PDB file of C-alpha atoms and ligand atoms in Angstrom:
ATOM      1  CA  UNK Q 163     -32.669  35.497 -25.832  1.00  0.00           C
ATOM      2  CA  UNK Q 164     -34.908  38.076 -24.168  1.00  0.00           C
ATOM      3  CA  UNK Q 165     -32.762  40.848 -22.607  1.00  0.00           C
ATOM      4  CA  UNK Q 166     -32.901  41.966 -19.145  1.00  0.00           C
ATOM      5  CA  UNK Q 167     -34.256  45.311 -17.863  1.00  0.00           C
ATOM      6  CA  UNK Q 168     -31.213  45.846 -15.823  1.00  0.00           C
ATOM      7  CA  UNK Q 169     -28.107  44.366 -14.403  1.00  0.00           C
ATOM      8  CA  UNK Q 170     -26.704  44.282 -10.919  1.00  0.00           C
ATOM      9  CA  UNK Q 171     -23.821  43.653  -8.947  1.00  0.00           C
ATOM     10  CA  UNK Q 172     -23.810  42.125  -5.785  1.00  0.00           C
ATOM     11  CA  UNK Q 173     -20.797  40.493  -4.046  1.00  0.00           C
ATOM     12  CA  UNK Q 174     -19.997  37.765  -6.626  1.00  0.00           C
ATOM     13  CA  UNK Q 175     -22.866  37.482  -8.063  1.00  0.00           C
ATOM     14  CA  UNK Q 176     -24.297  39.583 -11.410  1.00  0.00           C
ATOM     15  CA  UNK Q 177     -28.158  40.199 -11.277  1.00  0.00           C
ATOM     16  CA  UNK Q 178     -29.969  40.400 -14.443  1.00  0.00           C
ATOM     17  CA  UNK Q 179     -33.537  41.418 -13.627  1.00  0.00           C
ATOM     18  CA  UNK Q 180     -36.452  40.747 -16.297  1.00  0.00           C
ATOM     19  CA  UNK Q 181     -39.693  42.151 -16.011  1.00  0.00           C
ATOM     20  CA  UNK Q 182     -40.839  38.738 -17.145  1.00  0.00           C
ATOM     21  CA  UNK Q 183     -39.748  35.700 -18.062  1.00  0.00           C
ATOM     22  CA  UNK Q 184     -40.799  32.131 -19.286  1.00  0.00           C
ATOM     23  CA  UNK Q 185     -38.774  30.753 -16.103  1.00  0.00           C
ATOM     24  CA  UNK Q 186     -35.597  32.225 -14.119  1.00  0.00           C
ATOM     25  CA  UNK Q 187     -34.315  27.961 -13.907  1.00  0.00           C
ATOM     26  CA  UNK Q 188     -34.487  27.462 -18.027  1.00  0.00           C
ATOM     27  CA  UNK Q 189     -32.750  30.939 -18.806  1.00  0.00           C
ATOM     28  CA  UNK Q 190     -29.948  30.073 -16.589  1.00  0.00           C
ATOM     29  CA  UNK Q 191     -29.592  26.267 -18.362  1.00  0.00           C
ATOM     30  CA  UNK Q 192     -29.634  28.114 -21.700  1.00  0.00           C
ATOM     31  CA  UNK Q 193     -26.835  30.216 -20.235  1.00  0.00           C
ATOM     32  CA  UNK Q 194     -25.045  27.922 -18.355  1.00  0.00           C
ATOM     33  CA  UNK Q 195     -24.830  25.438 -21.988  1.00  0.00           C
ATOM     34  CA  UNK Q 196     -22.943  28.570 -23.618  1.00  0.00           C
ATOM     35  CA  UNK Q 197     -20.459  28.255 -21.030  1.00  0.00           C
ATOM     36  CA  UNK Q 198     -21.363  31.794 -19.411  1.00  0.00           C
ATOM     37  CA  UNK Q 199     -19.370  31.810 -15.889  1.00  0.00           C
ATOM     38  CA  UNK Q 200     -20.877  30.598 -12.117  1.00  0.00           C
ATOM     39  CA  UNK Q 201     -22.454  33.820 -10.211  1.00  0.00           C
ATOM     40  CA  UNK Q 202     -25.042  34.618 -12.868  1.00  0.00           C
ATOM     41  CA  UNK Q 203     -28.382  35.210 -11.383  1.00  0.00           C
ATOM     42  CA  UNK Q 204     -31.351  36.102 -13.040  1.00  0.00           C
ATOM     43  CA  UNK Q 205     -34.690  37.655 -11.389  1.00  0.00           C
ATOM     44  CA  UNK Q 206     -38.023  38.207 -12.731  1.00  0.00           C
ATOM     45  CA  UNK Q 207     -41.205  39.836 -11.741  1.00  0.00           C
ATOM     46  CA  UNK Q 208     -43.080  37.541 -13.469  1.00  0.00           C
ATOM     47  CA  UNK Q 209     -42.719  34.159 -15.015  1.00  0.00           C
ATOM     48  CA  UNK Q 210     -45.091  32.428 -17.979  1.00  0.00           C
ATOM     49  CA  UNK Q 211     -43.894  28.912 -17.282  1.00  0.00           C
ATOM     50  CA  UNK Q 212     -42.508  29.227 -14.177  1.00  0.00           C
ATOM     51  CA  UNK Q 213     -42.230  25.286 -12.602  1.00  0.00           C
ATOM     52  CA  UNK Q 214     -41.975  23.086 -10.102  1.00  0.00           C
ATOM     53  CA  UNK Q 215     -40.111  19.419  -9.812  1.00  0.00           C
ATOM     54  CA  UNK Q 216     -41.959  17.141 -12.360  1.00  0.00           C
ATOM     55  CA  UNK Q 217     -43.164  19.464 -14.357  1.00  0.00           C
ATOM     56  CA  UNK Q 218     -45.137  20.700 -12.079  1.00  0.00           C
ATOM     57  CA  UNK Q 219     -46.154  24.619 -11.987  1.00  0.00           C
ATOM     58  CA  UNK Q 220     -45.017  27.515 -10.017  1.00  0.00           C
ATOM     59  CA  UNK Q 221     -47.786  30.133  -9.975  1.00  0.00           C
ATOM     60  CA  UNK Q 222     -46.885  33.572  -9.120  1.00  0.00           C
ATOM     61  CA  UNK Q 223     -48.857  36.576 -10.246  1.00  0.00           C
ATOM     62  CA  UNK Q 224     -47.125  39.424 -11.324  1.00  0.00           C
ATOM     63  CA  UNK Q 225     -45.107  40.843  -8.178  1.00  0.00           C
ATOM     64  CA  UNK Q 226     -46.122  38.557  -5.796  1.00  0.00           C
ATOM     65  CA  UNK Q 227     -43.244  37.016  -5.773  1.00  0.00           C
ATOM     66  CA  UNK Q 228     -39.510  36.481  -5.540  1.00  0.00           C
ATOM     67  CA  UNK Q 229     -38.525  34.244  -8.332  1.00  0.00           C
ATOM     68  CA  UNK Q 230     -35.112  34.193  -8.575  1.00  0.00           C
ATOM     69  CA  UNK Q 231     -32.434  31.393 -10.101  1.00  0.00           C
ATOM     70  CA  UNK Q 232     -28.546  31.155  -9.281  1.00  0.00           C
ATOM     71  CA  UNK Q 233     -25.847  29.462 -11.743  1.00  0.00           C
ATOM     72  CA  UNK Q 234     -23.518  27.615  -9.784  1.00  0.00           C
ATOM     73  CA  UNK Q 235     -20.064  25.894 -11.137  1.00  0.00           C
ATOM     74  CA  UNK Q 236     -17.901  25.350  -8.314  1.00  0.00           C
ATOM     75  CA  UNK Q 237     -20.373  23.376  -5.965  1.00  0.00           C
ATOM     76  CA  UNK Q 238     -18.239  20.763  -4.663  1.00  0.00           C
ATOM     77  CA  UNK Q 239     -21.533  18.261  -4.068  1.00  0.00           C
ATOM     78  CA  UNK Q 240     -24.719  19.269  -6.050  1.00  0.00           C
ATOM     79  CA  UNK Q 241     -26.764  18.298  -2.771  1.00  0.00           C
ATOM     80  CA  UNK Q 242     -25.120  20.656  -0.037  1.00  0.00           C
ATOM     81  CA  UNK Q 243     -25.564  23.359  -2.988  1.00  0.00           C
ATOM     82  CA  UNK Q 244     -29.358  23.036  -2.719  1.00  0.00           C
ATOM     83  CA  UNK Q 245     -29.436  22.285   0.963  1.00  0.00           C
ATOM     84  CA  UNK Q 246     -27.303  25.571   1.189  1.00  0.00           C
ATOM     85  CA  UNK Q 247     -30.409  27.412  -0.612  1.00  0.00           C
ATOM     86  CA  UNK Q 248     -32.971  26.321   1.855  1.00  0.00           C
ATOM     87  CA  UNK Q 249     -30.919  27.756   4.985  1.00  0.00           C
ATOM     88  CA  UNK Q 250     -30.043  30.865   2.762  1.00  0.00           C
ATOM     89  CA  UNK Q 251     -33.936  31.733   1.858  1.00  0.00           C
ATOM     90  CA  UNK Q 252     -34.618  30.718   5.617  1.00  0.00           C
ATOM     91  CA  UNK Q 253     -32.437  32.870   7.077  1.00  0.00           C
ATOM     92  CA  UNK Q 254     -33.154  35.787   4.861  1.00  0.00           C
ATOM     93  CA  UNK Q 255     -36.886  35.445   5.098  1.00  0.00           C
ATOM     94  CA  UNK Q 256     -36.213  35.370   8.836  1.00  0.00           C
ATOM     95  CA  UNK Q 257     -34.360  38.608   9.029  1.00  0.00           C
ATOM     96  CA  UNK Q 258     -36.176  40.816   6.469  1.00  0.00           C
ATOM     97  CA  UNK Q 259     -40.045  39.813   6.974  1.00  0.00           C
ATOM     98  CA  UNK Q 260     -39.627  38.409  10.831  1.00  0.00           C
ATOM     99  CA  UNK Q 261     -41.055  35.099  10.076  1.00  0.00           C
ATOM    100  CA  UNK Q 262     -39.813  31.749  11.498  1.00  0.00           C
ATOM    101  CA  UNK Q 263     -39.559  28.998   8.773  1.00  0.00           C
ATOM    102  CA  UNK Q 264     -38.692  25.445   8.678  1.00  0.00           C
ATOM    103  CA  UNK Q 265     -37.657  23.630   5.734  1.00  0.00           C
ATOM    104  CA  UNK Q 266     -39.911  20.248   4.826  1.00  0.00           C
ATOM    105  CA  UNK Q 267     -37.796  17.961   3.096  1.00  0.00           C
ATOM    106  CA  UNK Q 268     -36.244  18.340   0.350  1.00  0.00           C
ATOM    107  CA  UNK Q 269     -36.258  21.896   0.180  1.00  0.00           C
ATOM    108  CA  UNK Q 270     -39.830  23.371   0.985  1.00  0.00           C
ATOM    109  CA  UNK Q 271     -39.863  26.643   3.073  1.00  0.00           C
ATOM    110  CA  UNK Q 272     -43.016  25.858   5.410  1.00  0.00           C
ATOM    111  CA  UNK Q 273     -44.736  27.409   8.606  1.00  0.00           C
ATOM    112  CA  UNK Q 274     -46.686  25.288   9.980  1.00  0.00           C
ATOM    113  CA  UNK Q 275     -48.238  23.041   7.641  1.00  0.00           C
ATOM    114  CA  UNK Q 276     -47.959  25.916   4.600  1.00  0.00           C
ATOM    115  CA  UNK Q 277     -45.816  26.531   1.463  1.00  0.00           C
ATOM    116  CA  UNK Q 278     -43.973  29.785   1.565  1.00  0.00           C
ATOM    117  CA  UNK Q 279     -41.343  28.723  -0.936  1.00  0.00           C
ATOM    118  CA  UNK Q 280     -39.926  26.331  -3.325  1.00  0.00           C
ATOM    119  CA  UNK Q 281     -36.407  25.092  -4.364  1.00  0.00           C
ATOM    120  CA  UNK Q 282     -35.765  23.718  -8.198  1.00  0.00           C
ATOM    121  CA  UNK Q 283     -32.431  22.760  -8.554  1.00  0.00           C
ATOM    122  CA  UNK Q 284     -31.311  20.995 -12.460  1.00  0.00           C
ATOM    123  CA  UNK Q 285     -28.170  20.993 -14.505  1.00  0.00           C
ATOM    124  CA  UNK Q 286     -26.948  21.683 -17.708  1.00  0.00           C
ATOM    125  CA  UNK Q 287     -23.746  21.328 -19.724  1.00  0.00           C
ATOM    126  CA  UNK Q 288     -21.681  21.520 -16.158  1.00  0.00           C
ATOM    127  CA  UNK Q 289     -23.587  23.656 -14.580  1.00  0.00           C
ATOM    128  CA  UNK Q 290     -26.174  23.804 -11.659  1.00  0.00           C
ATOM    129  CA  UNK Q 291     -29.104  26.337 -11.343  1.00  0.00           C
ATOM    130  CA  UNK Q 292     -30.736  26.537  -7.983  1.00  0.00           C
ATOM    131  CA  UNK Q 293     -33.949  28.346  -9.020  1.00  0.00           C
ATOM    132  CA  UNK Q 294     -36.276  29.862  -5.274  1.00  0.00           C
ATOM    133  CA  UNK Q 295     -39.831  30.550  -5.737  1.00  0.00           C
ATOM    134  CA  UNK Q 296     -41.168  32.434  -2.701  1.00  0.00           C
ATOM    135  CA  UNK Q 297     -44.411  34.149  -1.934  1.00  0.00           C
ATOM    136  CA  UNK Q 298     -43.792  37.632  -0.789  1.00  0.00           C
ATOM    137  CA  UNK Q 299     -46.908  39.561  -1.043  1.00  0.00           C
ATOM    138  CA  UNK Q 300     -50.313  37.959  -1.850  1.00  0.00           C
ATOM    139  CA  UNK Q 301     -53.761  39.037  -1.099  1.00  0.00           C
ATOM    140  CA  UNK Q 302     -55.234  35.923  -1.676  1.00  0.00           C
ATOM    141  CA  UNK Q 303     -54.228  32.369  -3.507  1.00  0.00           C
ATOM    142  CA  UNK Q 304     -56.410  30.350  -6.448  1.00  0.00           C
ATOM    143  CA  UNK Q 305     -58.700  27.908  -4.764  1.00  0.00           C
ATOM    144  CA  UNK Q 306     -56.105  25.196  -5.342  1.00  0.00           C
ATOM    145  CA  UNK Q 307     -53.152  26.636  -3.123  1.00  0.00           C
ATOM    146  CA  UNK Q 308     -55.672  28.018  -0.418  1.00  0.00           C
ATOM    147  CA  UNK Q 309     -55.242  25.465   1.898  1.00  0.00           C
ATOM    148  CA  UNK Q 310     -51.756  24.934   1.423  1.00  0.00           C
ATOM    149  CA  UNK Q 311     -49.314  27.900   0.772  1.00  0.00           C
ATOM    150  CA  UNK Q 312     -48.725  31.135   2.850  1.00  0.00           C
ATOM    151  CA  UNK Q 313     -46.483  34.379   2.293  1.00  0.00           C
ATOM    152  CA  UNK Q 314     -44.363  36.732   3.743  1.00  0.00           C
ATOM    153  CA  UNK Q 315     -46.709  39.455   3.855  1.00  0.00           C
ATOM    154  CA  UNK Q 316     -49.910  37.438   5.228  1.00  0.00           C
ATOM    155  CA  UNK Q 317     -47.755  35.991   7.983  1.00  0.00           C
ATOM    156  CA  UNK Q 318     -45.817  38.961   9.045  1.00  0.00           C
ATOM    157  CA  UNK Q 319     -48.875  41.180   9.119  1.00  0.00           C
ATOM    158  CA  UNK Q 320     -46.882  43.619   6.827  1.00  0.00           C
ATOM    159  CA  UNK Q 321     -45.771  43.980   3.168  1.00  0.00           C
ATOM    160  CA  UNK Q 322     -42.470  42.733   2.814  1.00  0.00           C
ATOM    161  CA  UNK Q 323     -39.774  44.331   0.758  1.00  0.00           C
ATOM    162  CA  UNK Q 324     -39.084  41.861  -2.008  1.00  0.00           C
ATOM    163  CA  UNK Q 325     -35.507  43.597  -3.011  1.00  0.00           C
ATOM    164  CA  UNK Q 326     -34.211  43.793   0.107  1.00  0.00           C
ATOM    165  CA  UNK Q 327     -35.229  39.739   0.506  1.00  0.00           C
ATOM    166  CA  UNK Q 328     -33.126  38.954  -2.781  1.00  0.00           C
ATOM    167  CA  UNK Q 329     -29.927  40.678  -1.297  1.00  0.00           C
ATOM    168  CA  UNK Q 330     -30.613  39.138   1.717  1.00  0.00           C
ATOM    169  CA  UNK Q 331     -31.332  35.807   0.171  1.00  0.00           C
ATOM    170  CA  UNK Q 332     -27.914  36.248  -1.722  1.00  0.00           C
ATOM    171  CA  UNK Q 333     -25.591  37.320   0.822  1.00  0.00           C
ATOM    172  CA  UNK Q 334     -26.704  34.110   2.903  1.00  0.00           C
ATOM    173  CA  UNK Q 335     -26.588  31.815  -0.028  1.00  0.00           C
ATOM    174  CA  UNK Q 336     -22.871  33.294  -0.369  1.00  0.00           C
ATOM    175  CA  UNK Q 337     -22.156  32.911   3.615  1.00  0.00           C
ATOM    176  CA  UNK Q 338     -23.620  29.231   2.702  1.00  0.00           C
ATOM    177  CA  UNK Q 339     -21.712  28.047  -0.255  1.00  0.00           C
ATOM    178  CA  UNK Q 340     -18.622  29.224   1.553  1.00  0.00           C
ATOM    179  CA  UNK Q 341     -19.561  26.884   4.402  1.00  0.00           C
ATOM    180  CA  UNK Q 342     -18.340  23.761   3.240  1.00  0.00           C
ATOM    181  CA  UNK Q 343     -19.930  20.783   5.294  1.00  0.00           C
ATOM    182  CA  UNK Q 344     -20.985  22.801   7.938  1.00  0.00           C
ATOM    183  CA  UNK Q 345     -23.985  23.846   6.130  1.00  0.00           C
ATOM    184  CA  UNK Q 346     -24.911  20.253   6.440  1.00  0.00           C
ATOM    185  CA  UNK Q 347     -25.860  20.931  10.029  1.00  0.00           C
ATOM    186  CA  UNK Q 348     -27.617  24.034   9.649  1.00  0.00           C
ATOM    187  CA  UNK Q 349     -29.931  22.289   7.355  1.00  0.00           C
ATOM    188  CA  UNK Q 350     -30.628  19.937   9.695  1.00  0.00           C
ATOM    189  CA  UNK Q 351     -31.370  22.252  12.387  1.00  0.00           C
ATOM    190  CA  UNK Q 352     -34.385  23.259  10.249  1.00  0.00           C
ATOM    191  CA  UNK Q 353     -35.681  20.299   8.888  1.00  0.00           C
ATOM    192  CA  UNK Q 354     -38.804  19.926  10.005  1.00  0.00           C
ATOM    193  CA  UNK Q 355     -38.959  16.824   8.658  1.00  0.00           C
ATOM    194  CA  UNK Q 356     -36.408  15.189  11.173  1.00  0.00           C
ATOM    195  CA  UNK Q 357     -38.092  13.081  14.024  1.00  0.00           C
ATOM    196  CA  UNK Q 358     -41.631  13.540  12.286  1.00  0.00           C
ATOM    197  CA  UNK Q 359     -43.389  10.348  10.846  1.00  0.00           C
ATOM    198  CA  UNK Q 360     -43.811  10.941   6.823  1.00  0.00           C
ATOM    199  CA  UNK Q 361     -45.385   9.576   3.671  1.00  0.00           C
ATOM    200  CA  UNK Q 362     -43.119   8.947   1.184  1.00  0.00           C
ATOM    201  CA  UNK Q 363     -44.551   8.888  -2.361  1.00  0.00           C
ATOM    202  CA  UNK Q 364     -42.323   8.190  -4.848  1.00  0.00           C
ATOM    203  CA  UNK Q 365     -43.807   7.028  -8.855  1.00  0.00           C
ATOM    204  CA  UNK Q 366     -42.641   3.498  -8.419  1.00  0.00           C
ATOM    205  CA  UNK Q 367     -44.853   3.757  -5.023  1.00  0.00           C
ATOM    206  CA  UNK Q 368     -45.538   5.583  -1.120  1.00  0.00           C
ATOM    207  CA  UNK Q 369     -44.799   4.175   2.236  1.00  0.00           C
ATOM    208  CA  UNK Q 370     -44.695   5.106   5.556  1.00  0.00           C
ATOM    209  CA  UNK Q 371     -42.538   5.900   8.388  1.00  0.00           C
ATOM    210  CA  UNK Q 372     -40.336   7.939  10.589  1.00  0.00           C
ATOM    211  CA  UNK Q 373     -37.952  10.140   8.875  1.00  0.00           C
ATOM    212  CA  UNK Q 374     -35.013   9.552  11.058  1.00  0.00           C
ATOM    213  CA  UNK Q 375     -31.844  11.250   9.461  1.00  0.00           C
ATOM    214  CA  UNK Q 376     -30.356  13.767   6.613  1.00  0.00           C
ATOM    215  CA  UNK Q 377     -27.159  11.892   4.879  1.00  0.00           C
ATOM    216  CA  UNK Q 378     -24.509  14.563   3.878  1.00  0.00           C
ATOM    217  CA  UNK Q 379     -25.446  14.578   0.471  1.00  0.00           C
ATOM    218  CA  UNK Q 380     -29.308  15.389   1.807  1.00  0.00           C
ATOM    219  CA  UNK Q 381     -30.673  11.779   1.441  1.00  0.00           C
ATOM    220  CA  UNK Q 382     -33.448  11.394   3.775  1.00  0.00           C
ATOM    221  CA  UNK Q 383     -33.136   7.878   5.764  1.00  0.00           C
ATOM    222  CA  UNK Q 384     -36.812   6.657   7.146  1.00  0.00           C
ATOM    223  CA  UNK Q 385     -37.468   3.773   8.633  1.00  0.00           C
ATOM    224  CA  UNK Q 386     -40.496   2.668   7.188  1.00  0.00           C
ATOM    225  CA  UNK Q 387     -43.447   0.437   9.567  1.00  0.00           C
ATOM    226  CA  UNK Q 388     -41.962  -2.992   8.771  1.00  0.00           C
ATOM    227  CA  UNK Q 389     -38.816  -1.371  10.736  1.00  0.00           C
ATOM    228  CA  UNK Q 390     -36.619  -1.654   6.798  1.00  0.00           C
ATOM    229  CA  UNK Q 391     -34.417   1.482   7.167  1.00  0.00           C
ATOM    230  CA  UNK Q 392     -34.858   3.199   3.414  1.00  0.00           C
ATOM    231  CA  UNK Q 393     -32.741   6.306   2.208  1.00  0.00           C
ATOM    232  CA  UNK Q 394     -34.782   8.157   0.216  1.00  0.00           C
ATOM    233  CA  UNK Q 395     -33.091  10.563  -2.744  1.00  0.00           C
ATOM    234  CA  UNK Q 396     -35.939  12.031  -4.739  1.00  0.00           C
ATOM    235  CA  UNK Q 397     -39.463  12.065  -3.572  1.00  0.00           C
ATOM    236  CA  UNK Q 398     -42.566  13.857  -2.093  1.00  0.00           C
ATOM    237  CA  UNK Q 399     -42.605  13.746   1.484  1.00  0.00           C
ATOM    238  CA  UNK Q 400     -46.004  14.739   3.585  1.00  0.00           C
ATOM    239  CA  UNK Q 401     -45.467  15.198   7.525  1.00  0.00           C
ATOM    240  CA  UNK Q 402     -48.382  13.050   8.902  1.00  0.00           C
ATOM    241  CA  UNK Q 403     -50.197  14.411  12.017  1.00  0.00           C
ATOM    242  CA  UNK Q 404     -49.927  11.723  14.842  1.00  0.00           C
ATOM    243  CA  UNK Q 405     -53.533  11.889  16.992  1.00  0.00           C
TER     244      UNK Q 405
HETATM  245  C1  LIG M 208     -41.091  23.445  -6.017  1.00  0.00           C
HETATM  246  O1  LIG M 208     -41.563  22.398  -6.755  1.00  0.00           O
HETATM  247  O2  LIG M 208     -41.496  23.771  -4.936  1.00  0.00           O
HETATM  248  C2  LIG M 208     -40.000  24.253  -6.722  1.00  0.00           C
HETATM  249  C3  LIG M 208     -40.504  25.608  -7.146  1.00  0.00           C
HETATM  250  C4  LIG M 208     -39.404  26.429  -7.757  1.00  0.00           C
HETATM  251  C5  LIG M 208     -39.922  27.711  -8.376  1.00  0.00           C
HETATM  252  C6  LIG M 208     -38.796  28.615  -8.791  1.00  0.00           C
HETATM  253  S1  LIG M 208     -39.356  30.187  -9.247  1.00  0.00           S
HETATM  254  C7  LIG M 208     -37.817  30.595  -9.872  1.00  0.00           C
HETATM  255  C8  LIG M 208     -37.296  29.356 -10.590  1.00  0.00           C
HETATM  256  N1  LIG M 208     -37.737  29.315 -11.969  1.00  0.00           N
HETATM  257  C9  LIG M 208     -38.592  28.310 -12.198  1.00  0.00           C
HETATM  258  O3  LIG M 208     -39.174  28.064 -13.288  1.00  0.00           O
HETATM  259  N2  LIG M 208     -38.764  27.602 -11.066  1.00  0.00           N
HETATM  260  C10 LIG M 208     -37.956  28.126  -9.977  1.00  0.00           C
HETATM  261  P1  LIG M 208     -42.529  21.281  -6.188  1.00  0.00           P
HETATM  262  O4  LIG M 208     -41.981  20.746  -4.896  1.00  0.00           O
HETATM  263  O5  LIG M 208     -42.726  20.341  -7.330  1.00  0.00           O
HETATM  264  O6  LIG M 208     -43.861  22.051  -5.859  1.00  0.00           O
HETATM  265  C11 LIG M 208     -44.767  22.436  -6.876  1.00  0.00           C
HETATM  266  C12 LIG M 208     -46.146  22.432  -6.263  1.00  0.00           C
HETATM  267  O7  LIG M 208     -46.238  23.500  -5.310  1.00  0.00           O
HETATM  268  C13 LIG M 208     -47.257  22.689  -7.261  1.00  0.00           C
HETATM  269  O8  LIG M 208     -47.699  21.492  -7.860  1.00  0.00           O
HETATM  270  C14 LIG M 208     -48.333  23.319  -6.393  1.00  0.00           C
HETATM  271  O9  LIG M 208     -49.055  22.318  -5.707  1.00  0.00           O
HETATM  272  C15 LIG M 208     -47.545  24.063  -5.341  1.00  0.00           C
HETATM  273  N3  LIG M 208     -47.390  25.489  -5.677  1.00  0.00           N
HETATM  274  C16 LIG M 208     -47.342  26.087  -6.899  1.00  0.00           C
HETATM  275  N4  LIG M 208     -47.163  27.407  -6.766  1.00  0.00           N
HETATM  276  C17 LIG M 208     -47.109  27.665  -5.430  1.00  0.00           C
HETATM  277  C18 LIG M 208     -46.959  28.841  -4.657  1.00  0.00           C
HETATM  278  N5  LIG M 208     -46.793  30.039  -5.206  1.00  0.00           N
HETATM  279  N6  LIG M 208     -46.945  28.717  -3.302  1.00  0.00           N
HETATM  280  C19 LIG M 208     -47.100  27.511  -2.711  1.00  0.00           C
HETATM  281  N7  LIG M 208     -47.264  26.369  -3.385  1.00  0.00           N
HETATM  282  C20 LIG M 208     -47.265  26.436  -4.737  1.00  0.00           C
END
């Protein structure tokens, strides 16, 4: 087990920070299998295998970033726990770098059209880690994110202060969990996704439609062109621009 460079406090949650890490999500699984209690969080500069849903990577350079996974217990509904982490990082990137977000279904943090942060949320031996990837200060992204991700930094016009975006990010993930359904709403209030006409790939296949409603337990519903209404639990979703 690597060991962290320091360990914080913070309301009810206990911060171990690494300076780097294979990934923030599979420390808190190993953790969460040995039974270790909800409100662990760890934090790293930098991760070596830091991913995305499907396997997928999560590239952050050294310091670029705020990488940072939760360990939850209690959540009453797995779904409203991870819906709860979108409105958290919203709000917090809204009042500590001054940018507007909205949240692209499932759990993207977009403006406009770019990816300013990712959600990752999996489960082990009872527990649930909701892992956040978000770009806080880049100068400039690999060739294959260039098109398609933004940060704090390029979009305020500013650097950002990546510690004071983790408490941030934590005391609104804490005002969230303690929500109950009502977080629900607040998600919806900045889904982008809602109203907008999607693609909705999905292994077994993509269609198309309008996404017309967020279930409580964060299903998307979209009725897709033959006018089939389809509820949609685990997918990619791309907004499509109507011309
Ligand atoms: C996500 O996956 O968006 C979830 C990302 C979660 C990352 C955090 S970091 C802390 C914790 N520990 C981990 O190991 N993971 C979590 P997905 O929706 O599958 O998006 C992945 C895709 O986003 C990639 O295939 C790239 O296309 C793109 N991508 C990768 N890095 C990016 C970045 N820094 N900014 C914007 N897009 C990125």
């Amino acid at each position: 087990m690597p060991a962290p460079v320091r360990i914080s406090q913070l309301g009810r949650f206990r911060i171990h920070h690494f300076a780097e890490l294979d990934s923030t999500n599979r420390y808190l699984l190993e953790e969460g299998r040995r039974g270790v209690a909800e409100g662990l969080v760890a934090v790293a500069d930098v991760q070596t295998a830091g991913r995305g849903r499907l396997d997928r990577r999560w590239e952050a350079p050294p310091g670029s970033s705020l990488l940072v996974s939760v360990l939850l217990r209690s959540a009453p509904e797995p779904g409203r726990a991870v819906m709860a982490a979108g409105v958290a990082l919203a709000r917090a990137v809204g009042d500590v770098a001054g940018v507007a977000t909205g949240l692209k279904w499932p759990n993207d943090l977009v403006v406009g059209d770019r990816k300013l942060a990712g959600i990752l949320a999996e489960r082990a031996g009872g527990a649930l880690v909701v892992g956040a990837g978000c770009n806080v200060n880049w100068n400039s992204f690999p060739p294959e994110l260039a098109a398609t991700a933004t940060a704090c930094n390029l979009e305020a016009g500013r650097v950002v202060d990546g510690d004071a975006l983790l408490r941030a990010y934590l005391g609104a993930l804490a005002q969230a969990l303690d929500a109950g359904a009502a977080v629900v709403d607040a998600y919806r209030a900045r889904l982008a996704t809602l109203g907008r006409r999607v693609r909705v790939e999905r292994p077994d296949g993509t269609f198309e439609g309008e996404a017309t409603a967020v279930a409580d337990d964060g299903a998307l519903v979209v009725r897709d062109n033959t006018g089939t209404v389809r509820t949609v639990t685990a997918a990619d979703v791309v907004h499509l621009h109507v011309t």
